[in-house]
Short mmCIF file of C-alpha atoms in Angstrom, two decimals:
data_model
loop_
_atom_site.label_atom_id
_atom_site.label_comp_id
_atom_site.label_asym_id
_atom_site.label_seq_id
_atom_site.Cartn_x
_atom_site.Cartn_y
_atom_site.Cartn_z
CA UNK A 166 -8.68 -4.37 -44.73
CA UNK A 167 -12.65 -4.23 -44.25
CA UNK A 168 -15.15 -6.61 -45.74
CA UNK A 169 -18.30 -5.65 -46.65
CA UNK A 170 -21.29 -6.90 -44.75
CA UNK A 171 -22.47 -8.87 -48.05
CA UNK A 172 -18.76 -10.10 -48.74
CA UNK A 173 -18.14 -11.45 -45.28
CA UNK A 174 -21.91 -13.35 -45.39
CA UNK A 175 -21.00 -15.10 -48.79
CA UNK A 176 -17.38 -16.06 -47.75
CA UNK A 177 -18.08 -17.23 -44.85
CA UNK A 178 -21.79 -19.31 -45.95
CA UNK A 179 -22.00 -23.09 -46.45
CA UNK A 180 -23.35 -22.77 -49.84
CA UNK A 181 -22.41 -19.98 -52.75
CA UNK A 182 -18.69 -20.89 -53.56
CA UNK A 183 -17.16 -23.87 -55.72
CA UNK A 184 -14.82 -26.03 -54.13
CA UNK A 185 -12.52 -24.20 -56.89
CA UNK A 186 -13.76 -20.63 -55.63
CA UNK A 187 -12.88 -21.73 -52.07
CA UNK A 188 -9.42 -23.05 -52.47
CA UNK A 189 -8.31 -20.15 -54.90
CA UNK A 190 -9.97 -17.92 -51.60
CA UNK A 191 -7.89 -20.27 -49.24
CA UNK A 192 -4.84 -20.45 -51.41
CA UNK A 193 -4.94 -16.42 -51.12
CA UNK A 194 -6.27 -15.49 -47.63
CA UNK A 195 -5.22 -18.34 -45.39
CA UNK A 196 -8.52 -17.99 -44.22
CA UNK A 197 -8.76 -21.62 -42.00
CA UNK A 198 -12.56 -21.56 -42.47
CA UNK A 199 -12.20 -21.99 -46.42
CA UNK A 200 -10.15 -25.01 -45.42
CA UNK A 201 -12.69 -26.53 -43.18
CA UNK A 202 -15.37 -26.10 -45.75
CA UNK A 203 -13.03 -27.75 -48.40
CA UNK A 204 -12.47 -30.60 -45.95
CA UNK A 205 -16.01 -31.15 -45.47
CA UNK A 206 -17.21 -31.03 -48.97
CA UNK A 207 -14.30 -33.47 -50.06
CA UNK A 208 -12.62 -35.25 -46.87
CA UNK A 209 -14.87 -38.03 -46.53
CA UNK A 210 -14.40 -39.18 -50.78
CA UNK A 211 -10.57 -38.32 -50.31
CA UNK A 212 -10.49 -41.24 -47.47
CA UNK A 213 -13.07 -43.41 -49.54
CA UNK A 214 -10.87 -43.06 -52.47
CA UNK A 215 -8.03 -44.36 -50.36
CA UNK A 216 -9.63 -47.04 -48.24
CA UNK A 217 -10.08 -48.46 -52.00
CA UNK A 218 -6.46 -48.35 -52.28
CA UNK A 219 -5.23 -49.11 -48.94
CA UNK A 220 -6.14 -50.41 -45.34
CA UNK A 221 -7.83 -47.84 -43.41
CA UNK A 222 -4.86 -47.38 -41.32
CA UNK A 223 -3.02 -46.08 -44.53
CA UNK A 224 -5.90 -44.50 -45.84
CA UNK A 225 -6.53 -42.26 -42.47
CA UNK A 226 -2.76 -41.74 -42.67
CA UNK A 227 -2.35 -40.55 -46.30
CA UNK A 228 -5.93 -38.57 -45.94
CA UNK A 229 -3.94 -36.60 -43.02
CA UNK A 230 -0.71 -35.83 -44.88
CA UNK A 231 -2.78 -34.97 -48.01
CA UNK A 232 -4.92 -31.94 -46.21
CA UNK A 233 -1.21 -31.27 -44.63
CA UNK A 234 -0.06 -31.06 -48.25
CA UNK A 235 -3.01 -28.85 -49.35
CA UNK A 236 -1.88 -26.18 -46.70
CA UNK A 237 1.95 -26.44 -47.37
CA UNK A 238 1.23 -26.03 -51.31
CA UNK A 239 -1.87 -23.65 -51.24
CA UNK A 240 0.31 -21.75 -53.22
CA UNK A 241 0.87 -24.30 -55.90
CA UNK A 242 -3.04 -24.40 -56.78
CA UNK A 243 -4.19 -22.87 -60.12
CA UNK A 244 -7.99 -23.16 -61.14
CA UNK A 245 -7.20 -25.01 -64.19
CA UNK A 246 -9.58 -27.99 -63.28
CA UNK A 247 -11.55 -29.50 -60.70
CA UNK A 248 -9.91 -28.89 -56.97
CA UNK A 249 -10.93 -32.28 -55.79
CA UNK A 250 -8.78 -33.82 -58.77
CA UNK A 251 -5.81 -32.06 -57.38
CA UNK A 252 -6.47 -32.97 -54.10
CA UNK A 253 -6.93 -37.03 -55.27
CA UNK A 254 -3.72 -36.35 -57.35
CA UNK A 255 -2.19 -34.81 -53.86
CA UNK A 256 -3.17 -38.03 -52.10
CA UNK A 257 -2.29 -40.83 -54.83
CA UNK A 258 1.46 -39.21 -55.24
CA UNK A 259 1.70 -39.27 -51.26
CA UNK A 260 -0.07 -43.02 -51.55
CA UNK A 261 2.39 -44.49 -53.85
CA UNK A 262 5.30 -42.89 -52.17
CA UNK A 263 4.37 -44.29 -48.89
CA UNK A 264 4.40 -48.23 -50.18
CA UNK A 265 7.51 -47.58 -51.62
CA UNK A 266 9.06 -46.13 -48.63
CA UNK A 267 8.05 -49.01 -46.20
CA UNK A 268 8.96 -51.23 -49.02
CA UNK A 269 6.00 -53.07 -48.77
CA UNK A 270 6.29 -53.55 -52.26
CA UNK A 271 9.21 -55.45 -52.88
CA UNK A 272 11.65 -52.96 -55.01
CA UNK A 273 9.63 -50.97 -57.26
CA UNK A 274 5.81 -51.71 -57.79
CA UNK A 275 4.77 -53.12 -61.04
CA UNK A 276 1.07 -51.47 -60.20
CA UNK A 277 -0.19 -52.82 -63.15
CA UNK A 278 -0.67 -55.70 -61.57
CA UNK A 279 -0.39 -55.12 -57.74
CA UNK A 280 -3.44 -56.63 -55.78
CA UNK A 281 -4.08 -56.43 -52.15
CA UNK A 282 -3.69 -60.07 -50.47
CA UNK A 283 -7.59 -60.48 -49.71
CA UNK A 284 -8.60 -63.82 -47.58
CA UNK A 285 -11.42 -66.11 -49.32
CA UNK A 286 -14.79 -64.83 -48.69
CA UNK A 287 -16.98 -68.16 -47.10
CA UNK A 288 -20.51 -69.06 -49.39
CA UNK A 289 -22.75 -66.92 -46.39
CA UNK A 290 -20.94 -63.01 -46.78
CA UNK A 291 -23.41 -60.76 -48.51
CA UNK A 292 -23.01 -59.24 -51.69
CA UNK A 293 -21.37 -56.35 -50.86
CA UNK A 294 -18.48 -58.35 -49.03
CA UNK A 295 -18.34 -60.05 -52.56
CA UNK A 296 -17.92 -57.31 -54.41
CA UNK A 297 -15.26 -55.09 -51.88
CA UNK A 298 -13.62 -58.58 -52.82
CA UNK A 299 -13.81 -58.49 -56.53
CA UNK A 300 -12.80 -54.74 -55.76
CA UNK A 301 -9.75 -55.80 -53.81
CA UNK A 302 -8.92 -58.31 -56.26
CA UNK A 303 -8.12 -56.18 -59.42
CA UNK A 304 -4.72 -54.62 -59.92
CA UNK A 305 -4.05 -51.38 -58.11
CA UNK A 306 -3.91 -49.23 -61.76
CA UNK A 307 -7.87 -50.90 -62.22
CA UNK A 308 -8.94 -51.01 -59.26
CA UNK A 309 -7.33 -46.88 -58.97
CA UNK A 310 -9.07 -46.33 -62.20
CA UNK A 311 -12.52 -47.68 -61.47
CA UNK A 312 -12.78 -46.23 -57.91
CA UNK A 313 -11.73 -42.54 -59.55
CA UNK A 314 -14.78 -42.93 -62.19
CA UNK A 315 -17.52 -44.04 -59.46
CA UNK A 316 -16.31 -40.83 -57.91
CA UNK A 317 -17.73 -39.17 -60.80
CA UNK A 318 -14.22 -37.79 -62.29
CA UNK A 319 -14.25 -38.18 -66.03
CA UNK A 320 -11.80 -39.69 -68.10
CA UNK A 321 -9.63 -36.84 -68.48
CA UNK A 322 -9.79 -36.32 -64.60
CA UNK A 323 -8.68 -40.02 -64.00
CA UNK A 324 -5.82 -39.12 -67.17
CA UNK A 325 -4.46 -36.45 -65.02
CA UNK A 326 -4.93 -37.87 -61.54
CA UNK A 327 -3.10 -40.79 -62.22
CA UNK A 328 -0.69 -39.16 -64.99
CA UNK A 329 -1.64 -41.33 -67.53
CA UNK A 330 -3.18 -40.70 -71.28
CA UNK A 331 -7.11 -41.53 -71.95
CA UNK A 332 -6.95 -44.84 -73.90
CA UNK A 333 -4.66 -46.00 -70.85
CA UNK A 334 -7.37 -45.19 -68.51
CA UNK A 335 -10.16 -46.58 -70.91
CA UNK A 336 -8.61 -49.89 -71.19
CA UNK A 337 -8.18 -50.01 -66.99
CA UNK A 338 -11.46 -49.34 -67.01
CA UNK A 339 -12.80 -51.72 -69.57
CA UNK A 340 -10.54 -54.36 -67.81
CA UNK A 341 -11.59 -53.97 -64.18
CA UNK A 342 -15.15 -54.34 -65.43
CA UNK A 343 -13.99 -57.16 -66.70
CA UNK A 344 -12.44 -58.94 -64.27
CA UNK A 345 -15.39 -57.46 -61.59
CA UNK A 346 -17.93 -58.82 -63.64
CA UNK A 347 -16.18 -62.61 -63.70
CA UNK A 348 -15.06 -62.36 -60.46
CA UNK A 349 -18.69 -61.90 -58.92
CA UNK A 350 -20.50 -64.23 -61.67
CA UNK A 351 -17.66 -66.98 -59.96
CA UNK A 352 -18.64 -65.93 -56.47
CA UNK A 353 -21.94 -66.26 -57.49
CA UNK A 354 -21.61 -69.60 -58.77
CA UNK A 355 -19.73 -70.73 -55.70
CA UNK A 356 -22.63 -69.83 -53.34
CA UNK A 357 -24.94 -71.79 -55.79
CA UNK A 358 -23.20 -74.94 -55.02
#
């Protein structure tokens, strides 16, 4: 099969085609340069997304097995929605199956309100430490929810990522502010002292 001159320059550009447009291309072709560009317009917010959830060791880990995922179910994909909410969907399924299978959750998770032992943050950390605290703090299901909005997915995104309905999401969402917002106004108060 022959490409046109014109085809083969737009496929194969940096800019042009949707991360959508690129994985339906991908899913069809096989075409491993339609998988590089997909991991390098959404491989460094799939391991942010996780490091959120995770240690980094995990997060590298389930970041791997997720792009593994995305070429053993290329297939699978239907342009239906955003391809970076299936991929986060990809990643959170393989996330939530890993804890389980290492048990470090003790039997099943109750992620509702699963938090991340954190040490105590000393009066001299920075803000930022204070707030990947606060962050580390909230249940996973929160702390899932509020790190899937600052990635700019919408409510029904978040709804489908995490298989959940809207006015679940909503109130994560209104919670984790919440409990960010007391959080840092205690830290806050602590370093006044």
């Amino acid at each position: 099969m022959s490409l046109s001159l014109k085809t083969w320059i737009f496929r194969h550009s940096s800019t042009g085609w949707s991360n959508e447009a690129l994985m339906l291309s991908y899913a069809k072709t096989g075409e491993q340069v339609l998988l590089s560009k997909l991991y390098d317009a959404c491989g460094n917010d799939l391991y942010h997304f996780l490091l959120t959830l995770s240690d980094a060791t995990l997060a590298k880990d389930i970041s791997q097995l997720t792009w593994l995922k995305v070429i053993e179910k290329k297939h699978l994909y239907r342009d239906s929605g955003l391809f970076k909410a299936w991929l986060f969907t990809l990643a959170r399924n393989l996330l939530i199956d890993e804890y389980r299978r290492n048990q470090r959750l003790v039997e099943e998770v109750d992620f509702d309100t699963f938090v991340a032992p954190e040490p105590l943050l000393n009066k001299s950390q920075d803000h930022l430490q204070c707030f990947n605290q606060a962050l580390d703090n909230l249940p996973f299901v929160q702390r899932e929810a509020f790190c899937l909005q600052q990635e700019m997915f919408s409510l029904e995104d978040i709804a489908t990522i995490t298989h959940n309905n809207i006015e679940t999401i909503k109130s994560r969402l209104r919670y984790a502010k919440e409990h960010l917002r007391a959080q840092l106004q205690g830290l806050a108060e602590e370093q006044d002292v």
